[in-house]
Coordinates of C-alpha atoms in Angstrom, one line a residue:
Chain W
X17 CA -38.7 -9.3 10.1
X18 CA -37.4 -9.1 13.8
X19 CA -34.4 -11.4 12.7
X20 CA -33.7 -8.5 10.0
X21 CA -33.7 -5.6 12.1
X22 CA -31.9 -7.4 15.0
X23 CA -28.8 -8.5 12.3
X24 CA -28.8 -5.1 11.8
X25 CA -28.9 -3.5 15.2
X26 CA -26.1 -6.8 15.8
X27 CA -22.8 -4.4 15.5
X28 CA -23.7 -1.5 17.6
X29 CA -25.2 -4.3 20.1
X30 CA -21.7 -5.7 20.1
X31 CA -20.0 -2.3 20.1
X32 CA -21.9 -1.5 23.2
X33 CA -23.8 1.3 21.3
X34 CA -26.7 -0.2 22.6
X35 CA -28.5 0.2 26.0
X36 CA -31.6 0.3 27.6
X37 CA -34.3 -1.1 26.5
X38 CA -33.1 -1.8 23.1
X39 CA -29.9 -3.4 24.3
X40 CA -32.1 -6.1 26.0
X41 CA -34.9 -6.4 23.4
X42 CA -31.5 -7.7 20.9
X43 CA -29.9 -9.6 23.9
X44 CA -33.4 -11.4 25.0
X45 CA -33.8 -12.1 21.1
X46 CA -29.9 -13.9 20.7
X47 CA -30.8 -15.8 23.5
X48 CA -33.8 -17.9 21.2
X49 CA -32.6 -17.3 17.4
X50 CA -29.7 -20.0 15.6
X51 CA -30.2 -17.7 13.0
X52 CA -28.8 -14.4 14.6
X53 CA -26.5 -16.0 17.0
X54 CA -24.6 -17.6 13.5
X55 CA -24.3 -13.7 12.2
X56 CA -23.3 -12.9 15.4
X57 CA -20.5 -15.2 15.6
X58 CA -19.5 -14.0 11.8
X59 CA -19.6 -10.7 13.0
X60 CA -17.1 -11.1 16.5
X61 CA -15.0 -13.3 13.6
X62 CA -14.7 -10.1 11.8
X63 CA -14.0 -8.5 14.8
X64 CA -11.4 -10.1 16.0
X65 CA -10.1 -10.1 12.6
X66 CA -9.3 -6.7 12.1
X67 CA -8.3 -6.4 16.0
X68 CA -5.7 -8.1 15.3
X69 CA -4.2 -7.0 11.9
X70 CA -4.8 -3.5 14.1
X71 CA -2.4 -5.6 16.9
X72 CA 0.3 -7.2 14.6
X73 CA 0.6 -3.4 12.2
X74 CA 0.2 -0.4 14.7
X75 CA 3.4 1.3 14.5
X76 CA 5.5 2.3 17.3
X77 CA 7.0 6.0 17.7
X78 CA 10.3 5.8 16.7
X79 CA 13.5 6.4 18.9
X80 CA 13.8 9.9 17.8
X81 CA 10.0 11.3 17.6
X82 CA 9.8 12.4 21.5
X83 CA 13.5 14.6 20.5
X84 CA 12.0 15.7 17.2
X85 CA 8.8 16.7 19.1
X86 CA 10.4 18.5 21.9
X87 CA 12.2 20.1 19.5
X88 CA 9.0 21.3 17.8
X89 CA 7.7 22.5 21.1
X90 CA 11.2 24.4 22.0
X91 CA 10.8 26.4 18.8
X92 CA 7.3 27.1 19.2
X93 CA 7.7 28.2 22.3
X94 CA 8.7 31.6 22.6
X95 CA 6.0 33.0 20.2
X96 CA 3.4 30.5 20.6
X97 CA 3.4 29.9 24.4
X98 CA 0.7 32.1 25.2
X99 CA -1.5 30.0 22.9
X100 CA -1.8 27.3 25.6
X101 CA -2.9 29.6 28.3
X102 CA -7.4 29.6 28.1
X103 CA -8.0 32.1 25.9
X104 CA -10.6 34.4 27.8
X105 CA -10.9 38.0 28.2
X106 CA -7.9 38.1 31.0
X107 CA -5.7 36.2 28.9
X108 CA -6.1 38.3 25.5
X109 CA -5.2 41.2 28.2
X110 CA -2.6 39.2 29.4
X111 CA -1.2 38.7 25.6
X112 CA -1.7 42.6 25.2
X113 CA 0.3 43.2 28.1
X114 CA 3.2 40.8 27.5
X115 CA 3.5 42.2 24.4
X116 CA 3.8 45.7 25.7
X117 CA 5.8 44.8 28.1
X118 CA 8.1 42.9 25.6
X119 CA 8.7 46.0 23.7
X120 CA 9.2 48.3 26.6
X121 CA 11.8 46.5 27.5
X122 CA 13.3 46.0 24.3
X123 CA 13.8 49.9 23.4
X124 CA 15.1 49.9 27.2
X125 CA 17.7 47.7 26.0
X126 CA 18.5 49.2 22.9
X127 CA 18.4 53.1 24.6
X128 CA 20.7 51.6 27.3
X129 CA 22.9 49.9 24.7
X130 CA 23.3 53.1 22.7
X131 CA 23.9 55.5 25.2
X132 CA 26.5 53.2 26.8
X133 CA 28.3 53.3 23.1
X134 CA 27.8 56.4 22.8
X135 CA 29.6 57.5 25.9
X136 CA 32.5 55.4 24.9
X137 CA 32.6 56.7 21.4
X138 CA 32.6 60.2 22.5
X139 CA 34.2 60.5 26.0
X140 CA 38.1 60.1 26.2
X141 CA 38.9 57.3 28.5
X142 CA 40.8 59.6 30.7
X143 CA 37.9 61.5 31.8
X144 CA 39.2 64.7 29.3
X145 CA 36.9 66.7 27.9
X146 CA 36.7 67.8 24.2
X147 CA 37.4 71.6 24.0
X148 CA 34.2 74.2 24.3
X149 CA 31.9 71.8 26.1
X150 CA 29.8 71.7 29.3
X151 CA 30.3 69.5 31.7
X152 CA 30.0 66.0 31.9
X153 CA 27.1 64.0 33.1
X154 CA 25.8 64.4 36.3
X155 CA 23.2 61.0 36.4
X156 CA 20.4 61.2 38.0
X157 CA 19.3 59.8 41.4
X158 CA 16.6 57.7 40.6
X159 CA 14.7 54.9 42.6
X160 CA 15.5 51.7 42.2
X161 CA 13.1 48.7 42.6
X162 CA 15.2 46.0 44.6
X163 CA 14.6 42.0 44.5
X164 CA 12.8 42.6 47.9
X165 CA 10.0 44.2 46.0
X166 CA 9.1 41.3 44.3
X167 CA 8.9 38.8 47.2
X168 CA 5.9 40.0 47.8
X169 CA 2.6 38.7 46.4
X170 CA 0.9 41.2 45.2
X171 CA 2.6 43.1 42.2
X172 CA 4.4 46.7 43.1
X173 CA 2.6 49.4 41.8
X174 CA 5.6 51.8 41.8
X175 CA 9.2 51.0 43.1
X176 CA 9.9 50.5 46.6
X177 CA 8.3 53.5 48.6
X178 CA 11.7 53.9 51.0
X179 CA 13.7 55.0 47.4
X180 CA 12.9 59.0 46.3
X181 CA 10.4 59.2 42.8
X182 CA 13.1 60.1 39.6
X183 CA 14.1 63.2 39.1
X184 CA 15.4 64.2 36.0
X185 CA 18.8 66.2 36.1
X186 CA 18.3 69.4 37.1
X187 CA 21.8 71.4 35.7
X188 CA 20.9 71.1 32.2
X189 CA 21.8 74.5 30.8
X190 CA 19.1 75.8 28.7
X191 CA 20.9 76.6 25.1
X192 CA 17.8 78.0 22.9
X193 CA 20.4 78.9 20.0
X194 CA 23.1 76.7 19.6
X195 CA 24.0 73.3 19.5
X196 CA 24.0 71.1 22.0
X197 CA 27.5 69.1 23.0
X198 CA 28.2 65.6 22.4
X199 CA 28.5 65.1 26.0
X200 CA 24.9 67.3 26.3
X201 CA 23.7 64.9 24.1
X202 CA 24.7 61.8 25.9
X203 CA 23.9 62.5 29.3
X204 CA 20.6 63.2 27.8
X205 CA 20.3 60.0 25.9
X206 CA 21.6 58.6 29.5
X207 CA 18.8 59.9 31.4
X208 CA 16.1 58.7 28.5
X209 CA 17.8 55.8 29.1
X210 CA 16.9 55.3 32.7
X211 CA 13.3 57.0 32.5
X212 CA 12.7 53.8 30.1
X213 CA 14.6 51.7 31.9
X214 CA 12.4 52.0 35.0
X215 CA 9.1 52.2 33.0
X216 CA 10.4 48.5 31.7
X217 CA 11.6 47.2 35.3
X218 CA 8.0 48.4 36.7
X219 CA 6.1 46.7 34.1
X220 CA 8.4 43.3 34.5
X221 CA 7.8 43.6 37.8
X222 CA 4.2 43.4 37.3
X223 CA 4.1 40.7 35.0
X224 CA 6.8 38.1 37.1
X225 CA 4.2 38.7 40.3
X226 CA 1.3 37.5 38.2
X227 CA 3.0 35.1 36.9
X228 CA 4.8 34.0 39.9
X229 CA 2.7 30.8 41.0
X230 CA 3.4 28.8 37.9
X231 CA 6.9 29.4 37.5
X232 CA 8.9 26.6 38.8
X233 CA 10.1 27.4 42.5
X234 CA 13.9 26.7 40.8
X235 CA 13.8 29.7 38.2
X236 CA 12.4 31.6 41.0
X237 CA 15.2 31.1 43.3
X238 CA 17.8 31.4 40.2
X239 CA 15.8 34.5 39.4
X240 CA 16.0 36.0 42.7
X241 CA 19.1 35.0 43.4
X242 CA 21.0 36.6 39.9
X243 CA 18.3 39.8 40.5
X244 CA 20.0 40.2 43.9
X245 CA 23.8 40.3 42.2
X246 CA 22.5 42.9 39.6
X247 CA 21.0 44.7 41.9
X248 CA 24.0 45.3 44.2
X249 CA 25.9 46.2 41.3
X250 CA 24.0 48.8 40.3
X251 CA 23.6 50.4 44.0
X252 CA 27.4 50.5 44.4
X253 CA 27.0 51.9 40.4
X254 CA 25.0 55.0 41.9
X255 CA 27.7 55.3 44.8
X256 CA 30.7 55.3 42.8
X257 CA 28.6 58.4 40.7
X258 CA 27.3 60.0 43.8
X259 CA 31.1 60.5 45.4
X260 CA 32.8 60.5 41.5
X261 CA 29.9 62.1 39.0
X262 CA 32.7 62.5 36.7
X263 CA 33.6 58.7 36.4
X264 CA 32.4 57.5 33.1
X265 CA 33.4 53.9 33.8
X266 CA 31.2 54.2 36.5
X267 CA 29.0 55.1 34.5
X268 CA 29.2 52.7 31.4
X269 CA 29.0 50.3 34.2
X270 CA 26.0 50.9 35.7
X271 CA 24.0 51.2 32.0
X272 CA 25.2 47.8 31.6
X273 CA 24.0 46.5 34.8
X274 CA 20.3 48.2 33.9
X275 CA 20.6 46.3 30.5
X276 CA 21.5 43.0 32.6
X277 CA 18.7 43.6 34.6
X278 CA 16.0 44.0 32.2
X279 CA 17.5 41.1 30.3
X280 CA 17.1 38.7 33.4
X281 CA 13.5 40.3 33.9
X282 CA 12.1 39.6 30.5
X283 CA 13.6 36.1 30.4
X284 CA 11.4 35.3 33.7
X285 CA 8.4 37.4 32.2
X286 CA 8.4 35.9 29.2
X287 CA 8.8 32.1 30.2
Chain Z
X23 CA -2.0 0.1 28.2
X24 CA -1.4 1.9 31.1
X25 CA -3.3 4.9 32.1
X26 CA -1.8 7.8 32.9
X27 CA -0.8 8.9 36.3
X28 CA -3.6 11.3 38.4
X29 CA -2.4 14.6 37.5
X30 CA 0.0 14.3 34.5
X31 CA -2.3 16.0 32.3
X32 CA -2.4 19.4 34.8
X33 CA 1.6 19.1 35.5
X34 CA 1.6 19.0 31.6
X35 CA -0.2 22.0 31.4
X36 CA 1.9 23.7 33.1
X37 CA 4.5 23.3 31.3
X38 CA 6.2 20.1 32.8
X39 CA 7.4 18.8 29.4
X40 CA 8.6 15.3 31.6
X41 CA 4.4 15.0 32.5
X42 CA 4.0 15.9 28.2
X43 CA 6.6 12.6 27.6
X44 CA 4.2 10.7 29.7
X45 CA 1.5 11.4 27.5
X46 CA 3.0 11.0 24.5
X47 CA 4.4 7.4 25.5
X48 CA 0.9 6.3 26.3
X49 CA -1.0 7.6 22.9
X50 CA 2.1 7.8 20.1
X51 CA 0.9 4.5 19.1
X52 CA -2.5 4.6 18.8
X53 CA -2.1 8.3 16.8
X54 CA 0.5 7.0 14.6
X55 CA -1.1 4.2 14.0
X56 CA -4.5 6.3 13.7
X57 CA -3.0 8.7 11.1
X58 CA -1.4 6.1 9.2
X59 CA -4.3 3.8 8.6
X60 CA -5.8 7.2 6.7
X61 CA -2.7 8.2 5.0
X62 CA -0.5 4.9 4.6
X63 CA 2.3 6.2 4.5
X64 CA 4.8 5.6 6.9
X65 CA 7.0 8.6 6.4
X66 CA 4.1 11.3 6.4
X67 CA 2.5 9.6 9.3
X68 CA 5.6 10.1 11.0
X69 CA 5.5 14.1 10.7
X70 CA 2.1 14.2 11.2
X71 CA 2.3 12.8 14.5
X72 CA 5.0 15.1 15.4
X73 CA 3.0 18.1 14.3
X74 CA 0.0 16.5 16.5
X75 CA 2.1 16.1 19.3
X76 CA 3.5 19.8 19.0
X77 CA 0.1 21.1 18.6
X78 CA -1.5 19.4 21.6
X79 CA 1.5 20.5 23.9
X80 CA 0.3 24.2 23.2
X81 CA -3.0 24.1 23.7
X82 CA -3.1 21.5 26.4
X83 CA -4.8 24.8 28.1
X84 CA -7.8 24.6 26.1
X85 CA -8.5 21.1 27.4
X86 CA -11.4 21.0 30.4
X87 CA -11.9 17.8 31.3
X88 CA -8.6 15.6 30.7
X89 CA -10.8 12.4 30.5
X90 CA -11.7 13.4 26.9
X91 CA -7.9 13.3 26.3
X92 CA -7.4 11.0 23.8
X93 CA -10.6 11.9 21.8
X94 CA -9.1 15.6 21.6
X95 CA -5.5 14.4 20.6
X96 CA -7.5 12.5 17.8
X97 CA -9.3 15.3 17.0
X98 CA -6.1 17.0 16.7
X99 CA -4.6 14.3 14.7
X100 CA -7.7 14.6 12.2
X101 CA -7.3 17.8 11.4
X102 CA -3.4 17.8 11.1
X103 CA -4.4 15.1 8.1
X104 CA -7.0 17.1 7.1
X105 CA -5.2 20.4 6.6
X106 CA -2.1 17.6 4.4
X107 CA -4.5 15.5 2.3
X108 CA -6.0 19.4 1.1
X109 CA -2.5 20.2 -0.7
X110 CA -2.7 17.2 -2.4
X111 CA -5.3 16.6 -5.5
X112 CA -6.9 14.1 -5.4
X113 CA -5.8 11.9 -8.5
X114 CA -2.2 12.4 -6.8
X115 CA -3.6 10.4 -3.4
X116 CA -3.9 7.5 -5.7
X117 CA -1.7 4.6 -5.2
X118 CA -1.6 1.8 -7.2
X119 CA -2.4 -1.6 -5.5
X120 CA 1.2 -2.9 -5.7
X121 CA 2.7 -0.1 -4.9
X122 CA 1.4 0.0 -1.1
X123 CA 3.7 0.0 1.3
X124 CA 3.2 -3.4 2.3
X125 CA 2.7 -3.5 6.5
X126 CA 5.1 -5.5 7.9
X127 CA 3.6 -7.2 11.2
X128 CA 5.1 -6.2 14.4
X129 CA 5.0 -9.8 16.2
X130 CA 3.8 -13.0 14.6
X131 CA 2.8 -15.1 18.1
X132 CA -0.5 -16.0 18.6
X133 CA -2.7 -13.1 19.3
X134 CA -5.6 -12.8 21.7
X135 CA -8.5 -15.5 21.5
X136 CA -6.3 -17.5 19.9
X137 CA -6.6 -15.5 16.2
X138 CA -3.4 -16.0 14.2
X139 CA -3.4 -13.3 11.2
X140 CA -2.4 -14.8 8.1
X141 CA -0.3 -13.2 5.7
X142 CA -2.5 -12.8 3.0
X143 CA -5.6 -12.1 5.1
X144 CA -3.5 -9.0 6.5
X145 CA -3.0 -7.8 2.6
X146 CA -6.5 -8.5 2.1
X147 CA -7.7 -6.5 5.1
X148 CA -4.9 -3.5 4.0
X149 CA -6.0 -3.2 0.8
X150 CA -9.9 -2.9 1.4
X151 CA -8.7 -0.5 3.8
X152 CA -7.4 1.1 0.9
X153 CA -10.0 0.9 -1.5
X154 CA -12.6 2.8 1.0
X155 CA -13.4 6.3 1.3
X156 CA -11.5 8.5 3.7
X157 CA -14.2 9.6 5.3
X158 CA -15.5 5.8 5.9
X159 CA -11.4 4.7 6.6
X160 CA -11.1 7.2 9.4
X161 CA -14.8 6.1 10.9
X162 CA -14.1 2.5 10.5
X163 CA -10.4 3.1 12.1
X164 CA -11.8 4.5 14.8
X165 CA -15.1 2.6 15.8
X166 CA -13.2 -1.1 14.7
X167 CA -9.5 -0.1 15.9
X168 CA -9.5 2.1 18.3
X169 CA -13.2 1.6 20.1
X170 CA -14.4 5.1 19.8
X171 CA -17.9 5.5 20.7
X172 CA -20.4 7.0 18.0
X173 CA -20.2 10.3 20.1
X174 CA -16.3 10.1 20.3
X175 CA -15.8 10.0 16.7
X176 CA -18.3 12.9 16.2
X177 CA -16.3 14.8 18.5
X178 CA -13.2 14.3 16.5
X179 CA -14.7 14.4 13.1
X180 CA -17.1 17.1 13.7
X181 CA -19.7 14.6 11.7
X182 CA -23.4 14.1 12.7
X183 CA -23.8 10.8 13.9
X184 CA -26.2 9.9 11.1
X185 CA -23.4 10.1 8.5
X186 CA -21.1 8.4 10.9
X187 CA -23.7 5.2 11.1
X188 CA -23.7 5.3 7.4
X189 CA -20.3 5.2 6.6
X190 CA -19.6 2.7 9.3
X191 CA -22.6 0.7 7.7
X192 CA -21.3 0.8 4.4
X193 CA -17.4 0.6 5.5
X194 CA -18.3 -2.8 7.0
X195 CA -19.9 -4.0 4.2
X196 CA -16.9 -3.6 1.8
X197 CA -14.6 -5.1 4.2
X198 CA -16.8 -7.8 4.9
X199 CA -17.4 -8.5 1.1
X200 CA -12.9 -8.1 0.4
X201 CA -12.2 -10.2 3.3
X202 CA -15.1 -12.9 3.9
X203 CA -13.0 -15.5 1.5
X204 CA -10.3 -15.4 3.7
X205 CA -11.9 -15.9 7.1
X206 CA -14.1 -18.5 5.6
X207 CA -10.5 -20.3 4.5
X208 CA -9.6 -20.5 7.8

């Protein structure tokens, strides 16, 4: 009877399933029965048996499996990453926010890149004006969050406090009857343009500073470093429109600079 | 096998895909091997363990403690096969006896404890692996193979460990009854 339940208990015993007490009730046991030490020897056989088909048949990853996997991970990446981040109540609002942030910049982009095709479409490249119009765009001084902003650590709540809040154009004659002019209707598209550009920089902004800690310190200084050249180009933008408002070029420019910029941002935000 | 470096698994998490290679060179095999013990199939064990791999690189973050490591990359593997062997029915799993792919040994030198594997003691332990259950293939693939603890194997299987002492119990007893000849040849 003990022999019975002793064979039985053998495999776990070997497997190291069994401690305690019971581990030395079947150990003490082995050490006086013939009988069980023979199964036990049949048992290790068996053992070592499979061990080693287990030894001689396990399969090694093939030369190509790590490429093929990075591969997998390089296409999952971009709409999967936030699946590896801990999925508690910060990191839902984190997802909620990314994806907000995501979209504002997107119609940022796609406002910018109309208005900048629009303004070529319509406005002759020698600064003429078609016949019957109003004048031609006057842009807006806005405030422009720099790459000295976001060297700090905590994220900006607005852009940098030395530049003035936007202000929307302010010569915008008031037509309640007629149609307004192609040029009317770009400078407005141009100043939509802007008012969701800087909603989109602000909420970038936000979302590189909390992510700023686990980006690697290289991307940062690329970042910084490309942010820095956009940014410059987009201040001497707003002084080429300051001393020439009627310079479209200068103007073209500049929306393409903003739609650089955002670019940059949500490749960094999103990463 | 080498263990893995302190801090590969957090570098990994963090997106260090150099710290992910590390990983995968130290469990591929064993998770290759794992899934194609329970599919045998070379080819399909092959994209499994890609998927596997894929999957565990994001959601390393929902890993706590990395010592449970390669019990959750099994688990992982388990359910990859899982989620495969349910598009199939189950008449279509069925492969005839000589139609398995036959395993080719990877070295034929004397093994540990001096054991040399015979050719047709290595068909005879393939096909009772074969002839089991999967549920009793995967749980005697991971006790006998791989050394997972009855706990371990729960983890991965999400079985009780009642049903995983039975199916051990009774996996054992059909390889011991398909293979006994052969060892007792030797």
């Amino acid at each position: 009877m003990l022999c019975e339940l002793v064979q039985k208990a053998l495999p776990d015993f070997l497997d190291g399933e069994l401690t305690g007490r019971r581990g030395a009730r079947v150990q003490a046991h082995l050490d006086t029965c013939h009988d069980c030490q023979t199964v036990r020897l049949k048992i290790e056989a068996e053992k070592a048996a499979f061990l080693a088909y287990y030894e001689c048949t396990a399969i090694e990853p093939p030369e190509g499996m790590w490429m093929a996997i990075r591969g997998g991970i390089r296409a999952s990446e971009g709409s999967h990453y936030i699946e590896s981040r801990p999925r508690g109540w910060w990191s839902r609002m984190e997802e909620v926010t990314s994806r907000a942030v995501s979209w504002q910049a997107l119609y940022a982009v796609l406002l910018i890149v109309v208005s900048v095709f629009a303004t070529r479409y319509v406005v002759k490249p020698d600064g003429g004006k078609p016949s019957g119009v109003a004048n031609v765009v006057s842009v807006p001084k806005l405030a422009e969050p720099d790459s000295a902003t976001l060297s700090t650590s905590s994220p900006p709540t607005s852009p940098s406090p030395a530049a003035p809040p936007p202000v929307l154009p302010q010569r915008l004659p008031v037509f309640k009857e007629r149609r307004l002019t192609e040029e009317e209707i770009i400078r407005q598209q141009i100043a939509r343009a802007e008012r969701e550009y800087q909603r989109a920089v602000l909420l970038l902004s936000q979302a590189i500073a909390r992510r700023r800690d686990t980006l690697d310190p290289g991307v940062i200084r690329q970042y910084e470093s490309s942010l820095a050249l956009i940014d410059d180009s987009i201040r001497q933008s707003h002084q080429a429109l300051q001393e020439m408002p009627n310079d479209v070029g200068a103007g073209q420019f500049l929306l393409g600079a903003y739609a650089r910029k955002i670019e940059l941002m949500q490749d960094v935000a999103l990463r | 096998m080498t263990e893995l470096n302190p801090g590969v698994v957090e570098s990994a998490k963090r997106g260090d895909e150099e710290a992910f290679h590390q990983i995968f060179t130290r469990y591929g095999r064993p998770i290759l091997s794992f899934i194609h013990n329970t599919v045998q199939n070379r080819a399909l064990a092959e994209e499994l363990a890609q998927e596997t791999f894929v999957r565990a690189y994001r959601n390393l973050g929902s890993l706590r403690d990395e010592r449970h490591l390669s019990t959750w990359l099994f688990g992982i593997a388990r359910n990859v096969i899982r989620e495969t062997m349910r598009q199939y029915r189950k008449d279509e799993q069925k492969v005839a006896l000589d139609e398995v792919e036959m395993v080719k040994p990877v070295s034929t030198s004397i093994l540990p404890e001096g054991v040399l594997l015979d050719r047709e003691l290595r068909v005879a332990i393939q096909r009772a692996l074969l002839e089991l259950e999967e549920d009793r293939r995967i749980v005697f693939s991971l006790k006998i193979f791989h050394e997972k603890s009855y706990e371990e194997i729960r983890e991965i299987t999400g079985y009780s460990i009642g049903k995983l002492k039975t199916d051990l119990h009774r996996a054992r007893q059909e390889m011991r009854r398909r293979i006994t000849r052969y060892l007792k040849m030797r």
